[in-house]
DNA sequence: CCTAGTTACGTACACCGTACGTAGTGCGCT
DNA sequence: AGCGCACTACGTACGGTGTACGTAACTAGG
């Protein structure tokens, strides 16, 4: 008799170890690390229960003792990499601090390209997510504003960074499971785009396409977007 | 002999009908509509090749004559609902026009809650996406700025709207495939959140949680965020 | 007319998440 | 001390997925 009926529950609310029974062979950290290792090396789609169990060296179904649903495995992964966030003692310049936070988030997502796909608002309650949130609010202490607005700032910042990095990575993570290269895919897409623009139906798009882009500077563009966004929260008189 | 080797290709670049052979029984629009119908009614996870084929009334593998990979089916779906974007003749107030664009995007995503999950930068080249982009650029004609910046504005706007709506919908789409209700799930998560905050480790989070939120006005909050964002692109002197 | 390229679709394969049953293990309670 | 229960471990099995491939019917171009 084992069949525990499926029930709603956050994985963080279950204790990792209860008194009874043999001691678990793996910790949650072990499992998360294994899953992250696979996702980093072979892409998110390579992360399956069987694969993770294999990486750990245990039977597939044993994993379910630790992780009730695959969804929870994802949650573990997001929390695990969230621990990479550096939490410093803010110096008093909230704009500079938030810029640094955003830069780190971006770097994190570059290190773990699958993160943008898993970034869901529902995962916002994991231990490391809470720590991260508290840190952001600490950075925002000098900003004279209600917490509601600060939360909005953090949410908007995260949203924008996520979507920005998702655009940056675009096919990179996507084409990992495909049999052809990202360059090939891009070439085909751009060719189609060019053919459409050439019809003359999209004059402004055409102009945008042929406009001299100036020196391409991804870092600079990101910094610029950040500044714009933070400007929006500067208290007005 | 049928096995066409997998090759990179945008679905929009393939002609819908070539001269030879029997005339196809369905149009791309038919297929997209069927998939959208299923996703709207039963959630994105219910959209499988078999299910769509069933909805159309044809064999599963026949679908692959129209749609080389499932990924392309997704692309069809996004393009199909993108057609719902109303494209009006801009009156000359770019801020007002962009606000309207954003409002419509939000409404669209509420009508099709699966959209936030499929919103990928790679789908930005579909016919209706191009039309939409051109429309945005037209709205931005009065804004004195290089196209590069305008593209950035549109991208940032879309990113923010997407992440905002994703937060709004949070569990709604997610819990469709789960055996318990969203309320149950939320209750459990909030309970855990409360227990963590009660430890005292997150003083600012605690304060934010207990702060009087004032009258809750989702529409207003969205409008506010929009204005903040547009402010950021107002030309400075 | 012929034939090459297309549509249609059944079968089959590898893989997925996971329900369930069974066996072994060690803590907590009586 | 020892019973019993909660836990770990894991094999098997089921219903689902995307899709490769083979075959038969069909139709427009040469």
Short mmCIF file of C-alpha atoms (C1' of nucleotides) in Angstrom, two decimals:
data_model
loop_
_atom_site.label_atom_id
_atom_site.label_comp_id
_atom_site.label_asym_id
_atom_site.label_seq_id
_atom_site.Cartn_x
_atom_site.Cartn_y
_atom_site.Cartn_z
CA UNK A 1 0.00 0.00 0.00
CA UNK A 2 1.74 3.13 -1.22
CA UNK A 3 -0.56 5.05 -3.55
CA UNK A 4 -0.72 8.47 -2.00
CA UNK A 5 -3.55 10.37 -3.68
CA UNK A 6 -2.36 13.41 -5.64
CA UNK A 7 -2.89 16.50 -3.56
CA UNK A 8 -2.03 20.15 -3.91
CA UNK A 9 1.17 21.09 -2.19
CA UNK A 10 4.26 23.22 -2.51
CA UNK A 11 7.39 21.15 -2.46
CA UNK A 12 9.00 23.61 -0.05
CA UNK A 13 6.35 22.86 2.53
CA UNK A 14 7.24 19.16 2.72
CA UNK A 15 10.05 18.43 5.12
CA UNK A 16 13.05 17.00 3.34
CA UNK A 17 13.45 14.32 5.94
CA UNK A 18 10.91 12.85 8.32
CA UNK A 19 11.89 10.66 11.21
CA UNK A 20 10.66 7.35 9.94
CA UNK A 21 12.22 5.00 7.45
CA UNK A 22 15.70 4.60 5.99
CA UNK A 23 17.58 7.83 5.43
CA UNK A 24 17.11 9.19 1.91
CA UNK A 25 20.06 8.54 -0.34
CA UNK A 26 19.97 11.98 -1.95
CA UNK A 27 19.26 15.51 -0.89
CA UNK A 28 17.05 17.92 -2.77
CA UNK A 29 20.21 19.81 -3.66
CA UNK A 30 21.68 16.66 -5.23
CA UNK A 31 18.63 16.21 -7.38
CA UNK A 32 18.41 19.85 -8.42
CA UNK A 33 22.12 19.86 -9.25
CA UNK A 34 21.77 16.77 -11.41
CA UNK A 35 18.83 18.26 -13.31
CA UNK A 36 20.64 21.57 -13.77
CA UNK A 37 23.72 19.76 -15.02
CA UNK A 38 21.67 17.98 -17.66
CA UNK A 39 19.79 21.10 -18.72
CA UNK A 40 23.00 23.08 -19.01
CA UNK A 41 24.70 20.40 -21.04
CA UNK A 42 21.90 19.06 -23.22
CA UNK A 43 19.05 21.50 -23.03
CA UNK A 44 15.88 21.58 -20.99
CA UNK A 45 14.12 18.99 -23.12
CA UNK A 46 16.74 16.44 -22.11
CA UNK A 47 15.58 16.73 -18.50
CA UNK A 48 13.26 13.80 -17.94
CA UNK A 49 12.55 11.88 -14.80
CA UNK A 50 14.33 8.84 -16.20
CA UNK A 51 17.32 10.88 -17.27
CA UNK A 52 17.70 12.62 -13.91
CA UNK A 53 17.30 9.34 -12.09
CA UNK A 54 19.96 7.87 -14.34
CA UNK A 55 22.30 10.77 -13.59
CA UNK A 56 21.78 10.16 -9.89
CA UNK A 57 22.16 6.43 -10.29
CA UNK A 58 18.82 5.35 -8.90
CA UNK A 59 15.65 3.85 -10.28
CA UNK A 60 13.25 6.15 -12.07
CA UNK A 61 10.40 5.78 -9.65
CA UNK A 62 12.60 6.40 -6.66
CA UNK A 63 12.79 10.01 -7.78
CA UNK A 64 9.11 10.35 -6.99
CA UNK A 65 9.87 9.93 -3.33
CA UNK A 66 11.64 13.25 -3.47
CA UNK A 67 9.69 15.05 -6.19
CA UNK A 68 5.95 14.40 -6.41
CA UNK A 69 5.59 15.83 -9.92
CA UNK A 70 7.91 16.83 -12.68
CA UNK A 71 6.69 20.40 -12.25
CA UNK A 72 8.30 20.32 -8.81
CA UNK A 73 11.59 19.26 -10.34
CA UNK A 74 11.47 22.42 -12.44
CA UNK A 75 10.76 24.43 -9.32
CA UNK A 76 13.79 22.86 -7.67
CA UNK A 77 15.95 23.76 -10.65
CA UNK A 78 14.88 27.40 -10.67
CA UNK A 79 15.49 27.68 -6.96
CA UNK A 80 18.87 26.02 -7.24
CA UNK A 81 20.24 28.46 -9.79
CA UNK A 82 18.60 31.36 -7.96
CA UNK A 83 21.14 30.66 -5.24
CA UNK A 84 23.78 32.02 -7.61
CA UNK A 85 22.41 35.50 -7.08
CA UNK A 86 24.97 37.50 -5.16
CA UNK A 87 23.37 39.39 -2.29
CA UNK A 88 25.49 42.34 -1.24
CA UNK A 89 25.00 45.07 1.31
CA UNK A 90 23.40 47.93 -0.59
CA UNK A 91 25.31 51.20 -0.46
CA UNK A 92 22.41 53.57 -0.78
CA UNK A 93 22.10 54.19 -4.52
CA UNK A 94 19.02 52.22 -5.51
CA UNK A 95 19.42 52.82 -9.22
CA UNK A 96 22.95 51.49 -9.24
CA UNK A 97 21.91 48.55 -7.07
CA UNK A 98 18.99 47.62 -9.28
CA UNK A 99 21.19 47.87 -12.35
CA UNK A 100 23.54 45.43 -10.72
CA UNK A 101 20.70 43.10 -9.85
CA UNK A 102 19.50 43.14 -13.44
CA UNK A 103 22.98 42.55 -14.81
CA UNK A 104 23.35 39.55 -12.56
CA UNK A 105 20.00 38.17 -13.57
CA UNK A 106 21.01 38.51 -17.19
CA UNK A 107 24.33 36.79 -16.56
CA UNK A 108 22.51 34.03 -14.71
CA UNK A 109 20.20 33.46 -17.65
CA UNK A 110 23.11 33.35 -20.03
CA UNK A 111 24.74 30.72 -17.88
CA UNK A 112 21.51 28.71 -17.81
CA UNK A 113 19.72 29.41 -21.09
CA UNK A 114 16.76 27.25 -20.13
CA UNK A 115 15.92 29.63 -17.27
CA UNK A 116 13.92 32.03 -19.42
CA UNK A 117 11.60 29.18 -20.31
CA UNK A 118 11.01 28.19 -16.70
CA UNK A 119 10.66 31.71 -15.33
CA UNK A 120 7.09 31.52 -14.19
CA UNK A 121 5.45 33.83 -11.68
CA UNK A 122 4.33 30.78 -9.73
CA UNK A 123 7.88 29.88 -8.81
CA UNK A 124 8.25 33.18 -6.98
CA UNK A 125 7.93 31.61 -3.53
CA UNK A 126 10.91 29.34 -3.38
CA UNK A 127 13.40 29.97 -0.56
CA UNK A 128 15.98 31.57 -2.80
CA UNK A 129 13.34 33.58 -4.60
CA UNK A 130 12.26 35.01 -1.26
CA UNK A 131 15.84 35.84 -0.38
CA UNK A 132 16.26 37.51 -3.75
CA UNK A 133 13.07 39.52 -3.34
CA UNK A 134 14.03 40.68 0.12
CA UNK A 135 17.40 41.75 -1.24
CA UNK A 136 15.74 43.80 -3.98
CA UNK A 137 13.51 45.49 -1.44
CA UNK A 138 16.57 46.23 0.68
CA UNK A 139 18.24 47.87 -2.30
CA UNK A 140 15.11 49.94 -2.76
CA UNK A 141 15.08 51.24 0.81
CA UNK A 142 16.36 54.66 -0.26
CA UNK A 143 13.48 55.00 -2.70
CA UNK A 144 10.59 56.85 -1.13
CA UNK A 145 7.63 54.80 -2.30
CA UNK A 146 5.05 52.33 -1.02
CA UNK A 147 6.00 48.66 -1.11
CA UNK A 148 3.33 48.04 -3.68
CA UNK A 149 5.18 50.19 -6.17
CA UNK A 150 8.52 48.63 -5.29
CA UNK A 151 7.13 45.19 -5.92
CA UNK A 152 5.85 46.43 -9.24
CA UNK A 153 9.31 47.75 -10.05
CA UNK A 154 10.94 44.43 -9.27
CA UNK A 155 8.31 42.54 -11.23
CA UNK A 156 8.66 44.79 -14.24
CA UNK A 157 12.43 44.62 -14.08
CA UNK A 158 12.39 40.85 -13.99
CA UNK A 159 9.86 40.67 -16.76
CA UNK A 160 11.84 42.95 -19.00
CA UNK A 161 15.15 41.26 -18.31
CA UNK A 162 13.60 37.88 -19.00
CA UNK A 163 12.07 38.95 -22.27
CA UNK A 164 15.24 40.77 -23.27
CA UNK A 165 17.43 37.75 -22.65
CA UNK A 166 14.88 35.48 -24.29
CA UNK A 167 15.26 37.59 -27.42
CA UNK A 168 19.02 37.49 -27.12
CA UNK A 169 19.11 33.74 -26.86
CA UNK A 170 16.27 33.33 -29.33
CA UNK A 171 17.09 30.15 -31.16
CA UNK A 172 20.14 29.20 -29.15
CA UNK A 173 18.29 27.02 -26.65
CA UNK A 174 15.55 26.20 -29.12
CA UNK A 175 17.71 24.66 -31.81
CA UNK A 176 19.47 22.37 -29.38
CA UNK A 177 16.93 19.66 -29.97
CA UNK A 178 16.77 20.33 -33.70
CA UNK A 179 18.88 18.48 -36.24
CA UNK A 180 20.09 21.65 -37.97
CA UNK A 181 22.14 24.57 -36.77
CA UNK A 182 20.90 27.88 -35.52
CA UNK A 183 22.68 29.63 -38.39
CA UNK A 184 20.74 27.62 -40.95
CA UNK A 185 17.46 28.35 -39.19
CA UNK A 186 18.24 32.04 -38.91
CA UNK A 187 19.29 32.25 -42.55
CA UNK A 188 15.99 30.79 -43.68
CA UNK A 189 13.97 33.09 -41.45
CA UNK A 190 15.87 36.17 -42.51
CA UNK A 191 15.52 35.20 -46.15
CA UNK A 192 11.78 34.96 -45.72
CA UNK A 193 11.72 38.25 -43.85
CA UNK A 194 13.67 39.89 -46.66
CA UNK A 195 11.32 38.52 -49.30
CA UNK A 196 8.32 39.88 -47.43
CA UNK A 197 9.85 43.28 -46.86
CA UNK A 198 10.78 43.40 -50.54
CA UNK A 199 7.11 43.29 -51.50
CA UNK A 200 6.85 46.88 -50.31
CA UNK A 201 3.96 46.10 -47.99
CA UNK A 202 5.98 47.14 -44.95
CA UNK A 203 7.74 50.40 -45.75
CA UNK A 204 8.73 51.26 -42.18
CA UNK A 205 9.97 47.76 -41.49
CA UNK A 206 12.05 48.04 -44.64
CA UNK A 207 13.45 51.36 -43.49
CA UNK A 208 14.21 49.92 -40.07
CA UNK A 209 15.96 47.01 -41.72
CA UNK A 210 18.19 49.12 -43.92
CA UNK A 211 18.81 51.83 -41.34
CA UNK A 212 22.45 52.09 -40.35
CA UNK A 213 22.46 50.33 -37.00
CA UNK A 214 25.62 52.09 -35.89
CA UNK A 215 28.05 50.07 -33.80
CA UNK A 216 26.26 47.02 -32.46
CA UNK A 217 26.65 46.88 -28.72
CA UNK A 218 24.42 44.39 -26.95
CA UNK A 219 25.72 45.29 -23.51
CA UNK A 220 25.12 48.97 -24.18
CA UNK A 221 21.62 48.37 -25.45
CA UNK A 222 20.76 46.39 -22.35
CA UNK A 223 22.17 49.10 -20.09
CA UNK A 224 20.15 51.66 -21.99
CA UNK A 225 16.93 49.73 -21.60
CA UNK A 226 17.61 49.36 -17.91
CA UNK A 227 18.14 53.04 -17.44
CA UNK A 228 14.95 53.86 -19.29
CA UNK A 229 13.02 51.52 -17.09
CA UNK A 230 14.51 52.81 -13.85
CA UNK A 231 13.89 56.37 -14.95
CA UNK A 232 10.24 55.54 -15.01
CA UNK A 233 10.29 54.92 -11.27
CA UNK A 234 12.25 57.99 -10.32
CA UNK A 235 10.03 60.03 -8.00
CA UNK A 236 8.61 63.07 -9.79
CA UNK A 237 8.01 66.35 -8.14
CA UNK B 1 8.99 6.71 -51.12
CA UNK B 2 7.88 9.66 -49.05
CA UNK B 3 10.47 10.29 -46.35
CA UNK B 4 11.47 13.89 -46.88
CA UNK B 5 14.59 14.49 -44.85
CA UNK B 6 14.07 17.00 -42.07
CA UNK B 7 15.35 20.37 -43.20
CA UNK B 8 15.30 23.85 -41.76
CA UNK B 9 12.46 25.95 -43.01
CA UNK B 10 9.93 28.55 -42.02
CA UNK B 11 6.44 27.33 -42.57
CA UNK B 12 5.50 30.66 -44.13
CA UNK B 13 8.01 30.11 -46.88
CA UNK B 14 6.34 26.93 -48.12
CA UNK B 15 3.54 27.52 -50.57
CA UNK B 16 0.23 26.36 -49.20
CA UNK B 17 -0.61 24.65 -52.44
CA UNK B 18 1.67 23.34 -55.16
CA UNK B 19 0.31 22.35 -58.55
CA UNK B 20 0.70 18.61 -58.36
CA UNK B 21 -1.39 16.06 -56.56
CA UNK B 22 -4.92 16.07 -55.14
CA UNK B 23 -6.07 19.38 -53.69
CA UNK B 24 -5.49 19.59 -49.97
CA UNK B 25 -8.60 19.04 -47.92
CA UNK B 26 -7.84 21.78 -45.40
CA UNK B 27 -6.29 25.21 -45.41
CA UNK B 28 -3.69 26.41 -42.97
CA UNK B 29 -6.38 28.64 -41.49
CA UNK B 30 -8.58 25.59 -40.86
CA UNK B 31 -5.80 23.87 -39.00
CA UNK B 32 -4.82 26.91 -36.97
CA UNK B 33 -8.46 27.52 -36.08
CA UNK B 34 -8.91 23.94 -34.90
CA UNK B 35 -5.79 24.10 -32.73
CA UNK B 36 -6.82 27.47 -31.28
CA UNK B 37 -10.30 26.13 -30.55
CA UNK B 38 -8.81 23.23 -28.59
CA UNK B 39 -6.32 25.39 -26.71
CA UNK B 40 -9.02 27.90 -25.76
CA UNK B 41 -11.37 25.20 -24.56
CA UNK B 42 -9.05 22.69 -22.94
CA UNK B 43 -5.70 24.38 -22.49
CA UNK B 44 -2.50 24.29 -24.48
CA UNK B 45 -1.49 20.86 -23.26
CA UNK B 46 -4.57 19.39 -24.91
CA UNK B 47 -3.20 20.44 -28.29
CA UNK B 48 -1.58 17.34 -29.72
CA UNK B 49 -1.17 16.30 -33.32
CA UNK B 50 -3.67 13.47 -32.81
CA UNK B 51 -6.17 15.75 -31.13
CA UNK B 52 -5.98 18.42 -33.83
CA UNK B 53 -6.25 15.81 -36.54
CA UNK B 54 -9.27 14.40 -34.75
CA UNK B 55 -10.86 17.85 -34.55
CA UNK B 56 -10.34 18.24 -38.28
CA UNK B 57 -11.57 14.74 -38.97
CA UNK B 58 -8.49 13.37 -40.67
CA UNK B 59 -5.78 10.85 -39.89
CA UNK B 60 -2.99 11.92 -37.57
CA UNK B 61 -0.22 11.61 -40.08
CA UNK B 62 -2.10 13.57 -42.68
CA UNK B 63 -1.51 16.65 -40.58
CA UNK B 64 2.18 16.35 -41.29
CA UNK B 65 1.50 17.18 -44.92
CA UNK B 66 0.51 20.63 -43.76
CA UNK B 67 2.67 21.09 -40.71
CA UNK B 68 6.16 19.56 -40.79
CA UNK B 69 6.69 19.78 -37.04
CA UNK B 70 4.56 20.48 -34.03
CA UNK B 71 6.55 23.63 -33.46
CA UNK B 72 5.10 24.92 -36.71
CA UNK B 73 1.61 24.24 -35.48
CA UNK B 74 2.35 26.54 -32.54
CA UNK B 75 3.62 29.16 -34.96
CA UNK B 76 0.37 28.87 -36.92
CA UNK B 77 -1.64 29.34 -33.75
CA UNK B 78 0.20 32.48 -32.70
CA UNK B 79 -0.15 33.95 -36.15
CA UNK B 80 -3.85 33.09 -36.27
CA UNK B 81 -4.74 34.94 -33.09
CA UNK B 82 -2.42 37.79 -34.03
CA UNK B 83 -4.93 38.51 -36.76
CA UNK B 84 -7.27 39.69 -34.02
CA UNK B 85 -5.13 42.78 -33.54
CA UNK B 86 -7.10 45.77 -34.72
CA UNK B 87 -4.99 47.99 -36.96
CA UNK B 88 -6.38 51.51 -37.04
CA UNK B 89 -5.19 54.67 -38.70
CA UNK B 90 -3.06 56.43 -36.10
CA UNK B 91 -4.19 59.93 -35.22
CA UNK B 92 -0.82 61.40 -34.31
CA UNK B 93 -0.54 60.79 -30.55
CA UNK B 94 1.98 57.99 -30.29
CA UNK B 95 1.60 57.57 -26.54
CA UNK B 96 -2.15 57.12 -26.81
CA UNK B 97 -1.71 54.78 -29.75
CA UNK B 98 0.85 52.61 -28.01
CA UNK B 99 -1.35 52.45 -24.93
CA UNK B 100 -4.15 51.19 -27.13
CA UNK B 101 -1.85 48.63 -28.74
CA UNK B 102 -0.82 47.35 -25.32
CA UNK B 103 -4.40 47.21 -24.08
CA UNK B 104 -5.35 45.15 -27.10
CA UNK B 105 -2.43 42.81 -26.65
CA UNK B 106 -3.47 42.30 -23.06
CA UNK B 107 -7.07 41.65 -24.05
CA UNK B 108 -5.87 39.19 -26.67
CA UNK B 109 -3.86 37.29 -24.10
CA UNK B 110 -6.81 37.16 -21.77
CA UNK B 111 -8.92 35.71 -24.55
CA UNK B 112 -6.22 33.13 -25.28
CA UNK B 113 -4.43 32.42 -22.00
CA UNK B 114 -2.02 30.00 -23.66
CA UNK B 115 -0.56 32.85 -25.70
CA UNK B 116 1.85 34.00 -23.01
CA UNK B 117 3.40 30.55 -23.06
CA UNK B 118 3.90 30.55 -26.80
CA UNK B 119 5.10 34.13 -27.10
CA UNK B 120 8.58 33.50 -28.35
CA UNK B 121 10.77 36.00 -30.13
CA UNK B 122 11.28 33.48 -32.93
CA UNK B 123 7.66 33.72 -33.96
CA UNK B 124 8.11 37.40 -34.75
CA UNK B 125 8.22 36.87 -38.49
CA UNK B 126 4.79 35.48 -39.22
CA UNK B 127 2.63 37.46 -41.67
CA UNK B 128 0.38 38.89 -38.98
CA UNK B 129 3.34 39.63 -36.74
CA UNK B 130 4.86 41.68 -39.56
CA UNK B 131 1.59 43.54 -40.04
CA UNK B 132 1.43 44.20 -36.33
CA UNK B 133 5.01 45.45 -36.23
CA UNK B 134 4.45 47.76 -39.17
CA UNK B 135 1.37 49.10 -37.45
CA UNK B 136 3.33 49.86 -34.30
CA UNK B 137 5.98 51.65 -36.30
CA UNK B 138 3.26 53.65 -38.02
CA UNK B 139 1.88 54.68 -34.64
CA UNK B 140 5.38 55.78 -33.69
CA UNK B 141 5.83 58.01 -36.74
CA UNK B 142 5.32 61.17 -34.68
CA UNK B 143 8.10 60.12 -32.33
CA UNK B 144 11.39 61.65 -33.38
CA UNK B 145 13.76 58.73 -32.98
CA UNK B 146 15.77 56.22 -34.99
CA UNK B 147 14.02 53.01 -35.92
CA UNK B 148 16.37 51.07 -33.73
CA UNK B 149 14.98 52.77 -30.68
CA UNK B 150 11.41 52.34 -31.87
CA UNK B 151 11.97 48.62 -32.32
CA UNK B 152 13.36 48.54 -28.82
CA UNK B 153 10.27 50.31 -27.55
CA UNK B 154 7.96 47.81 -29.22
CA UNK B 155 10.01 44.90 -27.97
CA UNK B 156 10.08 46.18 -24.44
CA UNK B 157 6.37 46.94 -24.50
CA UNK B 158 5.56 43.45 -25.70
CA UNK B 159 7.88 41.90 -23.18
CA UNK B 160 6.38 43.81 -20.30
CA UNK B 161 2.80 43.20 -21.35
CA UNK B 162 3.52 39.50 -21.74
CA UNK B 163 5.14 39.20 -18.35
CA UNK B 164 2.42 41.32 -16.76
CA UNK B 165 -0.37 39.19 -18.15
CA UNK B 166 1.54 36.02 -17.34
CA UNK B 167 1.54 37.15 -13.72
CA UNK B 168 -2.14 38.01 -13.90
CA UNK B 169 -3.06 34.61 -15.23
CA UNK B 170 -0.48 32.86 -13.06
CA UNK B 171 -2.06 29.57 -12.18
CA UNK B 172 -5.20 29.95 -14.28
CA UNK B 173 -3.82 28.23 -17.38
CA UNK B 174 -1.41 26.14 -15.35
CA UNK B 175 -3.94 24.43 -13.12
CA UNK B 176 -6.12 23.39 -16.05
CA UNK B 177 -4.28 20.14 -16.34
CA UNK B 178 -4.06 19.65 -12.59
CA UNK B 179 -6.57 17.63 -10.60
CA UNK B 180 -7.11 20.33 -7.97
CA UNK B 181 -8.39 23.86 -8.19
CA UNK B 182 -6.40 27.03 -8.44
CA UNK B 183 -7.80 28.22 -5.13
CA UNK B 184 -6.44 25.15 -3.37
CA UNK B 185 -3.05 25.60 -4.96
CA UNK B 186 -2.95 29.29 -4.12
CA UNK B 187 -4.04 28.65 -0.57
CA UNK B 188 -1.19 26.21 -0.04
CA UNK B 189 1.37 28.55 -1.58
CA UNK B 190 0.20 31.53 0.41
CA UNK B 191 0.20 29.48 3.59
CA UNK B 192 3.81 28.54 2.97
CA UNK B 193 4.67 32.12 2.11
CA UNK B 194 3.08 33.27 5.35
CA UNK B 195 4.97 30.70 7.38
CA UNK B 196 8.25 31.82 5.88
CA UNK B 197 7.55 35.50 6.39
CA UNK B 198 6.57 34.75 9.97
CA UNK B 199 10.08 33.53 10.70
CA UNK B 200 11.18 37.14 10.59
CA UNK B 201 13.89 36.47 8.04
CA UNK B 202 12.24 38.75 5.52
CA UNK B 203 11.25 41.97 7.30
CA UNK B 204 10.58 44.04 4.18
CA UNK B 205 8.60 41.27 2.55
CA UNK B 206 6.56 41.08 5.72
CA UNK B 207 5.96 44.80 5.63
CA UNK B 208 5.00 44.65 1.97
CA UNK B 209 2.60 41.85 2.76
CA UNK B 210 0.84 43.67 5.55
CA UNK B 211 0.91 47.09 3.90
CA UNK B 212 -2.53 48.44 3.16
CA UNK B 213 -2.83 47.77 -0.55
CA UNK B 214 -5.46 50.45 -1.00
CA UNK B 215 -8.23 49.79 -3.50
CA UNK B 216 -7.16 46.95 -5.77
CA UNK B 217 -7.45 48.02 -9.37
CA UNK B 218 -5.80 45.71 -11.86
CA UNK B 219 -6.74 47.84 -14.86
CA UNK B 220 -5.35 50.92 -13.17
CA UNK B 221 -2.11 49.18 -12.26
CA UNK B 222 -1.63 48.06 -15.82
CA UNK B 223 -2.32 51.55 -17.14
CA UNK B 224 0.18 52.90 -14.65
CA UNK B 225 2.88 50.51 -15.70
CA UNK B 226 2.26 51.40 -19.31
CA UNK B 227 2.60 55.08 -18.66
CA UNK B 228 5.83 54.56 -16.76
CA UNK B 229 7.25 52.61 -19.62
CA UNK B 230 6.20 55.10 -22.29
CA UNK B 231 7.56 57.96 -20.21
CA UNK B 232 10.92 56.33 -20.50
CA UNK B 233 10.89 56.85 -24.26
CA UNK B 234 9.71 60.43 -24.24
CA UNK B 235 12.44 62.48 -25.91
CA UNK B 236 14.43 64.43 -23.36
CA UNK B 237 15.81 67.83 -23.97
"C1'" DC C 1 -0.78 9.16 -71.76
"C1'" DC C 2 2.68 8.77 -68.58
"C1'" DT C 3 4.94 9.78 -64.59
"C1'" DA C 4 6.59 12.56 -60.91
"C1'" DG C 5 5.16 14.88 -56.99
"C1'" DT C 6 1.44 15.14 -53.78
"C1'" DT C 7 -2.14 13.78 -50.46
"C1'" DA C 8 -3.88 10.44 -47.15
"C1'" DC C 9 -3.19 7.43 -43.54
"C1'" DG C 10 -2.04 3.02 -40.92
"C1'" DT C 11 1.63 0.99 -38.45
"C1'" DA C 12 5.46 1.19 -35.50
"C1'" DC C 13 9.07 3.01 -32.42
"C1'" DA C 14 11.14 5.35 -28.81
"C1'" DC C 15 10.20 8.07 -25.18
"C1'" DC C 16 7.48 10.49 -21.86
"C1'" DG C 17 5.02 11.16 -16.99
"C1'" DT C 18 3.38 8.46 -13.53
"C1'" DA C 19 -0.14 4.95 -11.01
"C1'" DC C 20 0.45 0.97 -8.50
"C1'" DG C 21 2.27 -3.06 -6.09
"C1'" DT C 22 5.85 -5.15 -3.45
"C1'" DA C 23 9.84 -5.68 -0.60
"C1'" DG C 24 12.99 -4.01 2.74
"C1'" DT C 25 14.27 -0.64 6.52
"C1'" DG C 26 14.57 1.82 10.77
"C1'" DC C 27 12.23 5.32 14.02
"C1'" DG C 28 8.67 6.09 17.55
"C1'" DC C 29 5.48 4.32 20.76
"C1'" DT C 30 3.77 1.22 23.89
"C1'" DA D 1 12.18 -4.90 23.75
"C1'" DG D 2 9.54 -5.33 20.19
"C1'" DC D 3 5.55 -4.22 17.42
"C1'" DG D 4 3.91 -1.54 13.72
"C1'" DC D 5 3.93 2.13 10.71
"C1'" DA D 6 5.84 5.37 7.74
"C1'" DC D 7 9.19 5.70 4.80
"C1'" DT D 8 12.60 4.35 0.93
"C1'" DA D 9 13.54 1.76 -3.27
"C1'" DC D 10 12.24 0.17 -7.64
"C1'" DG D 11 10.16 -2.95 -11.39
"C1'" DT D 12 6.24 -3.23 -14.23
"C1'" DA D 13 2.74 -1.34 -16.91
"C1'" DC D 14 -0.48 2.02 -19.06
"C1'" DG D 15 -1.86 5.62 -21.80
"C1'" DG D 16 -0.10 9.26 -23.95
"C1'" DT D 17 3.31 11.89 -27.03
"C1'" DG D 18 6.00 13.32 -31.58
"C1'" DT D 19 7.10 11.47 -35.76
"C1'" DA D 20 9.79 8.11 -39.30
"C1'" DC D 21 8.41 5.26 -42.84
"C1'" DG D 22 5.82 2.52 -46.22
"C1'" DT D 23 1.89 2.16 -49.18
"C1'" DA D 24 -2.08 3.40 -51.97
"C1'" DA D 25 -4.75 6.81 -54.44
"C1'" DC D 26 -4.76 10.91 -57.12
"C1'" DT D 27 -3.80 14.77 -60.33
"C1'" DA D 28 -1.34 18.30 -62.95
"C1'" DG D 29 2.74 19.07 -66.23
"C1'" DG D 30 5.53 17.32 -70.02
#
